[in-house]
Amino acid sequence: MADIAKLVEELSALTILEAAELAKALEEKWGVSAAAAVAVAAAPAAGGAAAPAAEEKTEFDVILTGDGGKKINVIKEVRAITGLGLTEAKTLVESAPKAVKEGVNKEEAEKIKKQLEEAGATVEIK
């Protein structure tokens, strides 16, 4: 059990980009998809009643879809929003479409979208 606790601690220290790389590597190694696992896990919850579909969405993901030809400005904004280092922010911008922030409320998502669009990026909220 000590090894599992140590592994959990090490995984908790990963940056978002490192966690995404880990997920991709595991998908390739094991031939599975994290998206499929999420869909399977969500299926029983959705199968209950029609009420969950009527609930208002409270958490949003801000997705960077492109840098609009102003990569440097967009990288600066991504760094300011996420707190990432220069290399991580550059990698995130270059690998668009990519989530900049996940699970934020609607007001914060709109604010982030506005900041990125003012820097020249194309952004969508999901």
Coordinates of C-alpha atoms in Angstrom, one line a residue:
M1 CA 0.0 0.0 0.0
A2 CA 2.9 2.4 0.6
D3 CA 3.8 2.1 -3.1
I4 CA 0.3 3.2 -4.1
A5 CA 0.4 6.2 -1.8
K6 CA 3.7 7.2 -3.2
L7 CA 2.4 6.9 -6.7
V8 CA -0.6 9.0 -5.9
E9 CA 1.7 11.6 -4.4
E10 CA 3.9 11.7 -7.5
L11 CA 0.9 11.9 -9.8
S12 CA -0.5 14.8 -7.8
A13 CA 2.7 16.7 -8.5
L14 CA 2.3 16.6 -12.3
T15 CA 1.5 19.7 -14.3
I16 CA -1.5 19.7 -16.5
L17 CA 0.7 19.2 -19.6
E18 CA 2.6 16.3 -17.9
A19 CA -0.7 14.7 -16.9
A20 CA -2.0 15.0 -20.5
E21 CA 1.2 13.4 -21.8
L22 CA 0.9 10.6 -19.3
A23 CA -2.7 10.0 -20.3
K24 CA -1.7 9.9 -24.0
A25 CA 1.2 7.5 -23.3
L26 CA -1.1 5.2 -21.3
E27 CA -3.7 5.3 -24.1
E28 CA -1.1 4.2 -26.6
K29 CA 0.5 1.6 -24.3
W30 CA -2.7 -0.1 -23.3
G31 CA -4.8 0.6 -26.5
V32 CA -7.6 2.4 -24.6
S33 CA -9.0 5.9 -24.6
A34 CA -9.6 8.0 -21.6
A35 CA -12.6 9.6 -23.4
A36 CA -14.2 6.2 -23.8
A37 CA -13.8 5.4 -20.1
V38 CA -15.4 8.7 -19.2
A39 CA -18.3 8.0 -21.6
V40 CA -18.8 4.5 -20.1
A41 CA -18.7 5.9 -16.5
A42 CA -21.1 8.7 -17.4
A43 CA -23.6 6.3 -19.1
P44 CA -25.1 4.9 -15.9
A45 CA -25.6 8.4 -14.5
A46 CA -27.3 9.6 -17.6
G47 CA -29.5 6.5 -17.8
G48 CA -31.4 7.4 -14.6
A49 CA -34.0 10.1 -15.4
A50 CA -34.5 13.0 -17.8
A51 CA -33.9 15.5 -14.9
P52 CA -30.1 15.6 -15.2
A53 CA -30.4 16.8 -18.8
A54 CA -32.6 19.7 -17.7
E55 CA -30.0 20.9 -15.1
E56 CA -28.1 24.0 -15.9
K57 CA -24.5 23.5 -16.6
T58 CA -22.3 25.1 -13.9
E59 CA -18.8 24.1 -15.0
F60 CA -17.2 25.1 -18.3
D61 CA -14.0 24.4 -20.1
V62 CA -12.2 27.2 -22.0
I63 CA -10.7 25.7 -25.2
L64 CA -8.0 27.5 -27.1
T65 CA -8.7 26.7 -30.8
G66 CA -6.0 28.8 -32.4
D67 CA -3.5 31.6 -31.9
G68 CA -4.9 33.8 -34.7
G69 CA -1.3 34.5 -35.9
K70 CA -0.4 36.3 -32.7
K71 CA 1.3 33.4 -30.9
I72 CA 3.5 35.5 -28.7
N73 CA 0.6 37.6 -27.3
V74 CA -1.5 34.4 -26.8
I75 CA 1.4 32.7 -25.0
K76 CA 1.7 35.7 -22.6
E77 CA -2.1 35.6 -21.9
V78 CA -2.0 31.8 -21.3
R79 CA 0.9 32.2 -18.9
A80 CA -1.0 34.9 -17.0
I81 CA -4.2 32.9 -16.8
T82 CA -2.7 29.5 -16.0
G83 CA 0.5 30.3 -14.2
L84 CA 2.4 27.9 -16.5
G85 CA 6.0 28.5 -17.4
L86 CA 7.0 29.8 -20.8
T87 CA 7.8 26.4 -22.3
E88 CA 4.5 24.8 -21.0
A89 CA 2.4 27.8 -22.2
K90 CA 4.1 27.7 -25.7
T91 CA 3.5 24.0 -25.9
L92 CA -0.2 24.5 -25.0
V93 CA -0.7 27.2 -27.6
E94 CA 1.1 25.2 -30.3
S95 CA -1.0 22.1 -29.6
A96 CA -4.4 23.9 -30.0
P97 CA -7.1 22.9 -29.8
K98 CA -6.4 22.5 -26.1
A99 CA -8.1 23.3 -22.8
V100 CA -6.7 26.4 -21.1
K101 CA -8.9 26.1 -18.0
E102 CA -11.3 23.3 -17.1
G103 CA -14.2 23.2 -14.6
V104 CA -14.6 27.0 -14.2
N105 CA -17.8 28.9 -13.6
K106 CA -19.5 30.8 -16.5
E107 CA -18.3 34.2 -15.4
E108 CA -14.7 33.1 -15.2
A109 CA -14.9 31.3 -18.5
E110 CA -16.3 34.4 -20.2
K111 CA -13.5 36.5 -18.7
I112 CA -10.8 34.1 -19.8
K113 CA -12.3 33.9 -23.3
K114 CA -12.3 37.7 -23.6
Q115 CA -8.7 38.0 -22.5
L116 CA -7.5 35.4 -25.0
E117 CA -9.6 36.9 -27.8
E118 CA -8.1 40.3 -27.1
A119 CA -4.7 38.8 -27.4
G120 CA -5.7 37.5 -30.9
A121 CA -6.6 33.9 -30.1
T122 CA -9.7 32.0 -31.2
V123 CA -11.5 30.4 -28.2
E124 CA -14.6 28.4 -27.5
I125 CA -16.3 27.5 -24.2
K126 CA -17.7 24.0 -23.7

